[in-house]
Coordinates of C-alpha atoms in Angstrom, one line a residue:
Chain J
M1 CA 0.2 -0.1 -0.5
A2 CA 0.9 3.4 -0.5
I3 CA 1.6 5.9 2.2
L4 CA 0.2 9.7 2.0
V5 CA 2.6 12.4 3.9
V6 CA 1.0 15.4 4.3
A7 CA 2.6 18.6 3.8
D8 CA 3.4 21.4 5.3
H9 CA 4.2 24.4 4.3
N10 CA 2.8 27.7 3.9
N11 CA 2.1 28.6 -0.1
S12 CA 5.8 30.0 -1.2
A13 CA 8.2 27.4 0.9
L14 CA 7.6 23.7 1.4
G15 CA 8.3 23.1 5.1
A16 CA 11.2 21.7 6.6
S17 CA 10.5 18.9 7.8
T18 CA 7.8 17.7 5.5
L19 CA 11.8 15.6 3.8
N20 CA 12.5 13.9 7.8
T21 CA 8.7 13.1 7.4
V22 CA 9.7 11.6 3.7
T23 CA 12.0 9.6 5.7
A24 CA 9.9 7.9 8.0
A25 CA 6.9 7.4 5.1
T26 CA 10.3 5.8 3.7
A27 CA 11.3 3.7 5.8
I28 CA 7.6 1.8 6.2
G29 CA 7.9 0.6 2.8
G30 CA 5.7 1.7 0.0
D31 CA 5.2 4.5 -2.7
V32 CA 5.6 7.7 -1.8
H33 CA 3.1 9.9 -2.0
V34 CA 2.9 13.7 -0.1
L35 CA 0.0 15.5 -0.3
V36 CA 0.4 19.6 -1.2
A37 CA -3.3 21.8 -0.2
G38 CA -2.8 25.1 -0.9
T39 CA -3.6 28.3 -2.1
G40 CA -1.3 30.0 -5.8
C41 CA 1.3 26.9 -3.6
A42 CA 2.0 25.1 -6.6
A43 CA 6.3 26.3 -6.5
V44 CA 5.7 24.0 -3.3
A45 CA 4.4 20.4 -5.2
D46 CA 7.3 21.2 -7.6
A47 CA 9.7 22.1 -4.6
A48 CA 7.9 18.1 -4.0
A49 CA 8.3 16.4 -6.8
K50 CA 11.5 16.9 -6.5
V51 CA 12.0 15.0 -2.7
A52 CA 14.0 12.1 -3.2
G53 CA 12.0 9.6 -2.9
V54 CA 8.2 10.8 -3.4
S55 CA 6.7 8.8 -6.6
K56 CA 3.5 11.1 -6.8
V57 CA 2.6 15.1 -5.9
L58 CA -1.1 15.5 -5.3
L59 CA -1.4 19.4 -5.6
A60 CA -4.8 20.8 -3.8
D61 CA -4.9 24.9 -5.1
N62 CA -8.3 25.9 -3.0
A63 CA -8.8 29.3 -1.6
A64 CA -10.4 27.2 1.5
Y65 CA -6.7 25.9 2.1
A66 CA -5.4 28.7 2.5
N67 CA -4.8 29.0 6.3
Q68 CA -4.7 24.9 6.6
L69 CA -7.3 25.3 8.1
P70 CA -8.5 22.1 9.6
E71 CA -12.2 22.1 9.4
N72 CA -11.1 22.7 5.5
V73 CA -8.0 20.6 4.9
A74 CA -9.3 17.6 7.4
P75 CA -12.3 16.0 5.4
L76 CA -9.6 16.5 2.7
V77 CA -7.4 14.5 3.8
A78 CA -9.7 11.6 4.8
E79 CA -11.3 10.9 1.8
L80 CA -7.8 10.9 0.4
G81 CA -6.6 8.9 2.0
K82 CA -8.9 6.0 2.4
G83 CA -7.0 4.7 -0.5
Y84 CA -3.9 4.5 1.2
G85 CA -2.4 2.1 3.9
H86 CA -0.9 5.7 6.3
V87 CA -1.3 8.5 6.5
L88 CA 2.4 10.3 8.1
A89 CA 2.7 14.0 8.7
S90 CA 5.3 16.2 10.6
A91 CA 4.9 17.0 14.4
T92 CA 4.5 20.8 13.5
T93 CA 1.7 22.8 15.5
T94 CA -0.7 21.9 11.3
G95 CA -0.1 18.6 11.4
K96 CA -0.9 18.3 14.2
N97 CA -3.9 20.9 14.7
I98 CA -4.8 19.1 11.4
L99 CA -3.9 15.2 11.8
P100 CA -6.4 14.0 14.2
R101 CA -9.6 14.8 12.7
V102 CA -8.1 13.4 10.0
A103 CA -8.1 9.5 12.7
A104 CA -12.5 9.8 13.5
A105 CA -13.3 10.9 10.2
L106 CA -11.7 7.5 9.3
D107 CA -12.8 6.5 13.0
V108 CA -9.7 5.1 14.1
D109 CA -6.4 6.2 17.0
Q110 CA -4.1 7.9 16.0
I111 CA 0.2 7.6 16.6
S112 CA 1.5 10.7 18.2
E113 CA 5.3 11.9 18.2
I114 CA 6.8 8.5 16.4
T115 CA 10.0 8.7 16.3
K116 CA 11.5 5.3 15.2
V117 CA 9.1 2.6 12.8
E118 CA 9.6 -1.7 13.4
S119 CA 7.3 -2.4 11.1
A120 CA 4.9 -1.2 8.5
D121 CA 2.2 -1.0 11.8
T122 CA 4.7 -0.5 15.0
F123 CA 6.2 2.1 15.6
Q124 CA 8.4 3.6 19.0
R125 CA 6.9 6.9 20.7
P126 CA 7.7 8.7 23.6
I127 CA 5.0 9.4 26.4
Y128 CA 5.3 10.7 29.8
A129 CA 7.3 13.5 28.5
G130 CA 9.7 11.2 27.2
N131 CA 10.3 9.2 30.1
A132 CA 9.4 6.2 29.0
I133 CA 9.3 4.7 25.2
A134 CA 6.3 2.9 23.6
T135 CA 6.2 0.3 21.5
V136 CA 2.4 0.6 19.9
Q137 CA 0.9 -1.7 16.7
S138 CA -1.5 -0.2 14.9
S139 CA -4.4 -2.6 13.2
A140 CA -6.2 0.5 11.9
A141 CA -6.5 0.0 8.0
V142 CA -5.2 3.1 7.5
K143 CA -2.7 4.2 10.0
V144 CA -2.5 7.7 10.6
I145 CA 0.7 9.7 12.5
T146 CA 2.9 12.3 13.1
V147 CA 6.5 11.5 13.0
R148 CA 8.7 13.8 15.2
S149 CA 11.6 15.2 12.5
T150 CA 14.3 15.2 14.9
G151 CA 13.9 11.0 14.6
F152 CA 13.9 11.0 11.2
D153 CA 17.0 12.0 8.7
A154 CA 16.1 15.0 5.9
A155 CA 15.2 12.9 2.9
A156 CA 17.7 14.4 0.2
A157 CA 14.8 17.9 -1.4
E158 CA 16.9 16.9 -4.3
G159 CA 17.1 13.9 -7.7
G160 CA 13.4 12.5 -7.2
S161 CA 11.0 13.6 -10.3
A162 CA 8.0 12.7 -9.7
A163 CA 4.3 13.6 -11.6
V164 CA 3.0 17.0 -10.1
E165 CA -1.0 15.5 -10.0
A166 CA -4.5 18.1 -9.8
V167 CA -6.8 17.3 -7.0
A168 CA -10.0 18.7 -8.0
T169 CA -12.3 18.5 -4.5
A170 CA -12.7 21.5 -2.6
N171 CA -14.4 20.9 1.0
D172 CA -14.8 24.7 2.6
A173 CA -17.0 23.7 5.6
G174 CA -17.6 27.1 6.4
V175 CA -17.1 27.1 9.9
S176 CA -13.8 29.0 10.3
A177 CA -12.3 31.4 9.2
F178 CA -8.8 32.6 9.6
V179 CA -7.4 36.5 10.7
G180 CA -4.7 37.2 11.2
E181 CA -1.1 36.1 11.9
E182 CA 2.2 37.5 14.0
L183 CA 5.1 35.7 12.9
A184 CA 7.8 36.3 14.8
K185 CA 10.7 37.3 12.3
S186 CA 14.6 35.9 13.1
D187 CA 17.4 36.0 10.7
R188 CA 18.8 32.8 12.7
P189 CA 18.7 29.7 12.1
E190 CA 15.3 28.1 12.6
L191 CA 15.2 26.2 16.4
T192 CA 14.4 22.8 14.8
A193 CA 16.6 22.8 12.6
A194 CA 19.4 23.4 13.8
K195 CA 22.9 22.4 14.4
I196 CA 23.2 24.5 17.2
V197 CA 20.7 26.1 20.4
I198 CA 21.7 28.1 22.5
S199 CA 19.2 28.5 24.4
G200 CA 18.3 30.6 28.5
G201 CA 16.1 30.5 31.3
R202 CA 15.5 32.3 34.6
G203 CA 18.4 33.2 35.0
M204 CA 19.1 34.7 32.1
Q205 CA 16.7 38.0 34.3
N206 CA 15.6 39.5 31.8
G207 CA 15.0 40.6 27.9
D208 CA 18.1 42.4 27.3
N209 CA 19.9 39.7 28.5
F210 CA 19.3 37.7 25.7
E211 CA 21.8 39.6 23.9
L212 CA 24.6 37.6 26.1
L213 CA 23.3 35.1 23.4
Y214 CA 22.3 36.6 20.0
K215 CA 25.4 37.4 20.2
V216 CA 26.8 34.1 20.7
A217 CA 24.9 32.2 18.3
D218 CA 25.1 34.2 15.2
K219 CA 29.0 33.7 15.8
L220 CA 28.6 30.1 16.4
G221 CA 25.6 29.9 13.3
A222 CA 23.5 29.3 16.3
A223 CA 19.9 29.7 17.2
V224 CA 18.5 30.4 20.5
G225 CA 15.8 28.7 22.0
A226 CA 14.6 28.8 26.3
S227 CA 12.8 27.5 28.9
R228 CA 8.9 27.7 29.5
A229 CA 10.0 30.2 32.8
A230 CA 12.7 32.7 30.3
V231 CA 9.2 32.5 27.3
D232 CA 6.9 32.8 30.7
A233 CA 8.9 35.8 32.5
G234 CA 8.3 37.3 29.0
F235 CA 11.6 37.6 28.3
V236 CA 10.9 35.6 25.3
P237 CA 8.6 34.9 22.6
N238 CA 6.6 31.4 23.2
D239 CA 7.5 30.2 19.8
M240 CA 11.0 29.8 22.0
Q241 CA 10.2 27.1 24.2
V242 CA 11.9 24.0 24.0
G243 CA 10.4 21.4 25.4
Q244 CA 7.5 19.1 26.4
T245 CA 4.9 22.0 25.7
G246 CA 7.6 23.6 23.4
K247 CA 9.4 22.9 20.5
I248 CA 11.0 19.0 20.4
V249 CA 15.4 19.7 18.8
A250 CA 18.2 17.2 18.9
P251 CA 21.3 19.0 17.3
Q252 CA 24.8 18.5 18.0
L253 CA 25.4 21.3 20.4
Y254 CA 22.8 22.6 23.1
V255 CA 24.4 25.1 25.7
A256 CA 21.6 25.3 28.5
V257 CA 22.5 28.3 29.6
G258 CA 20.9 29.9 33.3
I259 CA 18.5 26.1 33.1
S260 CA 18.1 24.4 36.1
G261 CA 16.9 21.2 33.5
A262 CA 12.2 20.3 34.4
I263 CA 11.4 17.3 33.7
Q264 CA 9.3 19.3 30.6
H265 CA 12.5 20.8 29.5
L266 CA 14.6 18.2 29.3
A267 CA 11.7 16.0 26.8
G268 CA 12.9 18.6 24.2
M269 CA 16.2 18.6 23.7
K270 CA 17.9 15.2 25.7
D271 CA 18.3 14.1 22.9
S272 CA 21.3 16.2 21.6
K273 CA 24.4 14.8 20.7
V274 CA 26.2 17.8 23.2
I275 CA 25.1 18.7 25.7
V276 CA 26.8 21.7 27.3
A277 CA 25.6 23.2 31.1
I278 CA 26.1 26.4 32.0
N279 CA 24.0 27.5 35.6
K280 CA 25.7 28.8 38.5
D281 CA 23.9 26.1 40.7
E282 CA 26.7 22.7 40.8
E283 CA 23.3 21.2 41.8
A284 CA 21.0 21.9 39.0
P285 CA 19.7 18.6 37.3
I286 CA 20.6 19.7 33.7
F287 CA 24.4 19.4 34.1
Q288 CA 23.5 14.9 34.7
V289 CA 22.3 15.4 32.1
A290 CA 25.6 17.4 30.3
D291 CA 28.2 16.1 28.5
Y292 CA 29.9 19.6 30.1
G293 CA 29.4 21.5 32.7
L294 CA 30.2 24.7 33.8
V295 CA 29.4 25.8 36.8
A296 CA 29.7 29.8 36.9
D297 CA 28.3 33.0 36.6
L298 CA 26.5 33.6 33.1
F299 CA 27.3 36.8 33.0
E300 CA 30.9 36.5 33.6
A301 CA 30.6 33.1 31.3
V302 CA 29.2 34.1 28.1
P303 CA 30.9 37.3 27.1
E304 CA 33.7 35.2 26.9
L305 CA 32.3 32.5 25.4
E306 CA 32.1 34.8 22.7
S307 CA 35.0 36.2 22.2
L308 CA 37.2 33.0 22.8
V309 CA 34.5 31.1 19.6
Chain M
M1 CA -24.0 29.4 27.2
K2 CA -23.2 26.1 28.8
V3 CA -19.0 25.6 28.9
L4 CA -18.7 21.8 29.2
V5 CA -14.7 21.4 30.2
A6 CA -12.3 17.8 29.7
V7 CA -10.5 16.9 32.4
K8 CA -7.9 14.2 32.8
R9 CA -6.4 12.5 36.5
V10 CA -2.5 11.7 35.7
V11 CA 0.8 11.1 37.2
D12 CA 1.8 14.6 39.2
Y13 CA 3.6 17.0 36.1
N14 CA 6.7 16.6 39.5
V15 CA 7.3 12.5 39.8
K16 CA 9.5 10.8 37.7
V17 CA 7.8 7.6 36.5
R18 CA 10.3 4.4 36.5
V19 CA 9.0 2.2 33.6
K20 CA 7.9 -1.8 35.0
A21 CA 10.5 -4.4 34.2
D22 CA 8.2 -6.2 32.8
E23 CA 7.9 -3.5 30.4
T24 CA 4.1 -3.2 30.5
G25 CA 3.8 0.3 31.3
V26 CA 4.8 3.1 34.1
D27 CA 4.5 1.8 37.6
L28 CA 1.9 4.9 38.9
A29 CA 1.2 2.5 42.6
N30 CA 2.0 4.6 45.3
V31 CA 2.3 8.0 43.2
K32 CA 1.3 10.5 43.8
M33 CA -1.7 11.7 40.5
S34 CA -3.1 15.2 39.9
M35 CA -5.6 17.1 37.9
N36 CA -3.3 17.4 33.8
P37 CA -1.8 20.8 34.4
F38 CA -3.2 21.9 31.1
C39 CA -7.2 21.1 31.6
E40 CA -6.2 23.1 35.5
I41 CA -5.8 26.2 32.7
A42 CA -9.6 25.1 30.5
V43 CA -11.4 24.7 34.0
E44 CA -10.4 28.3 34.9
E45 CA -10.2 29.7 31.0
A46 CA -15.1 28.7 31.4
V47 CA -14.8 29.8 35.4
R48 CA -13.3 32.8 34.0
L49 CA -15.9 33.2 31.0
K50 CA -18.5 33.1 33.5
E51 CA -17.3 34.7 35.9
K52 CA -18.1 38.1 32.9
G53 CA -21.1 37.0 32.3
V54 CA -20.6 34.6 28.9
A55 CA -20.8 31.5 30.2
S56 CA -24.2 30.4 32.8
E57 CA -22.9 26.7 33.7
I58 CA -19.8 24.5 33.6
V59 CA -20.1 20.6 33.9
V60 CA -17.6 19.4 34.5
V61 CA -16.9 15.8 32.1
T62 CA -13.5 12.3 32.8
I63 CA -13.2 9.3 31.9
G64 CA -11.4 7.5 34.2
P65 CA -11.4 5.4 36.9
K66 CA -13.2 5.3 39.9
E67 CA -11.2 7.7 41.4
A68 CA -10.9 10.0 38.9
Q69 CA -14.0 11.9 41.1
E70 CA -11.1 14.2 43.1
Q71 CA -10.0 15.7 40.0
L72 CA -13.8 16.6 39.9
R73 CA -13.9 17.4 43.1
T74 CA -10.8 19.9 42.6
A75 CA -12.9 21.3 39.7
L76 CA -15.8 21.9 41.1
A77 CA -13.6 23.7 43.9
L78 CA -12.3 25.7 41.3
G79 CA -15.8 26.6 40.3
A80 CA -17.3 24.5 38.0
D81 CA -21.1 24.4 38.9
R82 CA -21.1 19.9 38.9
A83 CA -19.2 17.3 37.1
I84 CA -19.6 14.0 35.3
L85 CA -17.8 10.9 35.8
V86 CA -17.6 8.4 32.9
E87 CA -17.0 5.0 35.4
T88 CA -13.7 2.5 33.4
A89 CA -11.6 0.0 34.6
E90 CA -9.2 0.2 31.9
E91 CA -7.5 2.7 29.8
V92 CA -9.0 4.4 27.6
G93 CA -7.0 6.3 23.8
S94 CA -8.6 9.9 22.5
L95 CA -10.3 8.7 20.1
G96 CA -12.4 6.2 22.9
V97 CA -12.2 9.3 25.4
A98 CA -13.5 11.6 22.4
K99 CA -16.2 9.8 21.0
V100 CA -17.3 9.4 24.7
L101 CA -16.9 13.3 24.7
K102 CA -19.2 13.2 21.8
A103 CA -22.4 11.7 23.5
V104 CA -21.8 13.7 26.6
V105 CA -21.7 16.6 23.9
E106 CA -25.6 15.6 22.0
K107 CA -26.8 15.1 25.4
E108 CA -25.6 18.2 26.6
Q109 CA -25.5 21.0 23.6
P110 CA -22.5 22.9 25.4
G111 CA -21.6 26.5 23.5
L112 CA -18.5 25.7 23.6
V113 CA -15.6 22.5 24.8
I114 CA -12.6 23.2 25.8
L115 CA -10.1 20.9 27.0
G116 CA -6.9 20.7 27.4
K117 CA -3.8 20.6 24.3
Q118 CA -2.1 17.4 25.7
S119 CA -2.1 15.1 28.2
I120 CA 1.4 14.5 30.1
D121 CA 0.9 11.5 30.5
S122 CA 0.3 10.0 26.6
D123 CA 1.5 13.4 25.2
N124 CA -1.2 12.3 22.3
N125 CA -2.6 16.0 21.6
Q126 CA -5.7 14.3 20.4
T127 CA -9.0 14.5 22.0
G128 CA -9.9 18.0 21.2
Q129 CA -9.6 17.5 17.5
M130 CA -11.2 14.4 17.8
L131 CA -14.3 15.8 19.1
G132 CA -14.1 18.1 16.9
A133 CA -13.9 15.9 13.4
L134 CA -17.0 13.4 15.4
T135 CA -19.4 16.4 16.1
G136 CA -17.9 18.7 13.1
M137 CA -17.6 22.0 15.3
P138 CA -14.8 24.0 14.5
Q139 CA -11.0 23.8 17.0
G140 CA -8.9 26.4 18.6
T141 CA -6.1 24.1 19.7
F142 CA -2.9 25.6 21.2
A143 CA -5.1 28.9 22.2
S144 CA -3.3 31.9 24.2
K145 CA -6.1 34.0 24.4
V146 CA -10.1 32.7 23.9
E147 CA -12.9 36.2 23.4
V148 CA -17.0 35.7 22.6
A149 CA -18.2 37.8 21.0
G150 CA -21.4 37.0 19.2
D151 CA -22.4 34.3 18.5
K152 CA -18.4 33.6 17.7
V153 CA -15.3 32.6 19.0
N154 CA -11.7 34.7 18.4
V155 CA -8.7 32.2 19.2
T156 CA -5.0 33.5 19.6
R157 CA -3.3 29.9 19.1
E158 CA 0.0 29.1 19.0
I159 CA 1.8 27.4 16.0
D160 CA 5.3 26.8 15.3
G161 CA 6.2 30.2 14.0
G162 CA 4.3 32.8 16.7
L163 CA 0.6 33.4 17.3
Q164 CA -1.9 33.2 14.7
T165 CA -5.8 34.3 15.2
V166 CA -9.0 31.5 13.3
A167 CA -13.0 33.3 14.4
L168 CA -14.5 29.3 15.2
N169 CA -18.9 29.7 15.0
L170 CA -20.1 28.6 18.3
P171 CA -20.3 25.3 19.2
A172 CA -16.7 25.0 18.6
I173 CA -13.5 23.2 20.9
V174 CA -10.5 24.8 22.7
T175 CA -7.7 22.8 23.4
T176 CA -5.0 25.5 25.5
D177 CA -1.9 26.0 25.8
L178 CA 0.2 26.8 28.6
R179 CA -0.1 30.8 28.3
L180 CA -3.6 30.9 27.9
N181 CA -4.5 31.8 31.3
E182 CA -3.2 31.3 35.5
P183 CA -5.6 29.0 37.2
R184 CA -5.7 29.9 40.6
Y185 CA -6.2 27.4 44.0
A186 CA -9.3 26.0 45.0
S187 CA -10.3 27.4 49.2
L188 CA -10.9 25.2 52.2
P189 CA -14.6 26.8 52.3
N190 CA -14.8 26.6 48.4
I191 CA -13.2 22.8 48.9
M192 CA -16.3 22.1 51.7
K193 CA -19.0 23.9 49.5
A194 CA -17.9 21.5 46.3
K195 CA -18.8 18.2 48.0
K196 CA -22.2 19.0 47.7
K197 CA -22.5 19.4 44.8
P198 CA -23.3 17.1 42.1
L199 CA -22.0 14.6 40.5
D200 CA -23.2 11.9 37.9
V201 CA -21.8 8.9 37.5
Q202 CA -22.3 6.6 34.1
T203 CA -20.2 4.0 32.3
A204 CA -19.8 4.3 28.4
D205 CA -21.8 1.6 27.5
A206 CA -24.7 3.1 29.4
L207 CA -23.6 6.5 27.0
G208 CA -23.5 3.9 24.0
V209 CA -19.7 4.4 23.4
A210 CA -17.8 1.4 22.9
L211 CA -14.3 1.6 22.9
T212 CA -12.4 -0.4 21.5
S213 CA -8.6 0.8 19.9
T214 CA -7.1 0.2 16.3
V215 CA -4.1 1.0 18.4
K216 CA -2.0 -1.6 22.0
T217 CA 1.1 -1.3 23.7
V218 CA 3.5 -3.5 22.5
K219 CA 5.5 -2.6 24.9
V220 CA 7.1 0.7 27.6
T221 CA 11.1 0.4 27.7
P222 CA 13.2 3.8 29.3
P223 CA 14.8 5.7 26.9
P224 CA 18.7 5.0 26.9
T225 CA 20.0 6.7 29.9
R226 CA 22.2 10.1 29.8
Q227 CA 25.5 9.5 31.4
A228 CA 26.9 13.2 33.4
G229 CA 29.7 14.1 31.4
I230 CA 32.7 16.2 33.4
K231 CA 32.4 20.0 35.1
V232 CA 35.2 21.8 33.3
K233 CA 36.8 25.1 35.3
T234 CA 37.3 27.9 32.6
V235 CA 35.5 29.0 29.8
A236 CA 38.9 28.4 27.2
E237 CA 38.6 24.7 28.5
L238 CA 34.8 24.0 27.7
V239 CA 35.4 25.2 23.6
E240 CA 38.9 23.9 23.7
K241 CA 36.8 21.0 24.7
L242 CA 34.1 21.8 21.5
K243 CA 36.8 22.2 19.7
N244 CA 38.9 19.0 20.1
E245 CA 36.7 16.8 21.3
A246 CA 33.3 16.9 20.8
K247 CA 34.3 18.7 17.5
V248 CA 31.2 20.7 17.8
I249 CA 31.9 23.4 16.9

């Protein structure tokens, strides 16, 4: 049976996480088809067609799908999904918003945030904030699954030559409308895809002090994250939060500055290759997972770090 | 407008859970249980809507074991008017919970249903969306702001790139993000009063819902453990290690 991957995109560019989801689809085995639902999104379909491992792209170009409203997109995915063995989406806020609605429409349970494919019907996923790994088996006719990007490598963005096929179906449930959005602008790499992430916590004391982290980040080409404490205190916007309820990252290097290391924060970063902790409290739990720990005042250590890298 | 709030009894968020040696699950014997933090935020939002005069009645519902009555009483002490426990012995998946909630929605006819965005045990983040599909109601997931205006509700949602606002026709479903509000504490007099509020116990059978699941857990194992590394003394030593030993910068 073929696998349908619902593309993550903003109508002009294919989301990087879709490449990881294609890899998960390839691991399941079978033809991989990608659905691009949006408006004026032909360029996204063309990009998806070039992804290695993709054999067909379905393009549903309709004003009703402009802002990925789940009330409109989920019925489309459910209708198309009936012909597939698996329906996959990235565990981004868009994927999490749409896919459970698809699963319920198909009357099947959904499997969230898989990190490993064991076989076509058996998958691994973290539960309890990553403190346990569940191996689950699905007997559903259509297996509806979201994929945690950090669990899978990205498929090559070039090398494929899939055909693009237009899908005519249009669903406008007419019960919801997009009003507006406020997107954070940043020149730094995207948090979930960055090779290096530097995060600040309550120890940063205020938003202005994050400037210290931005300076180091710019030198290293890193993204900047934050703990829930830093977000709740209003130091930085919510979309920078790393953790169980924020973003899940697994960079080559994660530098935690002034972060104690609560269970909920560790859930979002403990699969990083190398973890560095800079904290003045040597009892902080973050030191139990850090490869390199430095007990120091961050206001001295971070500027020094910046001058040395 | 009647508001229906779904809550879940889960292991307390501060507990470091342990996987059972036989790999059948995590050990919940003698572990502190609480209301799921996202559900507390859902209750708080409903209470605030009532205080603003938007909500007329708050009905709180849970699907779970007999002990989940404790969490319902907590919600009643926080300001809910009455409670429904759909009692089941075994664990129910998100789809099963959504089906039970659909039956409750049909009976109660709420104008707004508020749930947490995810429970901190299964980490599924599915139930609200599934209820949306089953009832045909629109959904405002990961809400950080909820404003009811006439026959619509405006929901500001936390999305990966920032914030998004959607307008939903009522009746609608909202799932809460952490930023929506700061839940209050229940006062002792309110805890005493909550004991007298109505709590109706039902079963899924009586509601005509079959709790079958297409997903079974094969095993639950501990995650790979990470060992503490070394402590460095200076920033210079840290940079040297990162460059030459870990080779990550």
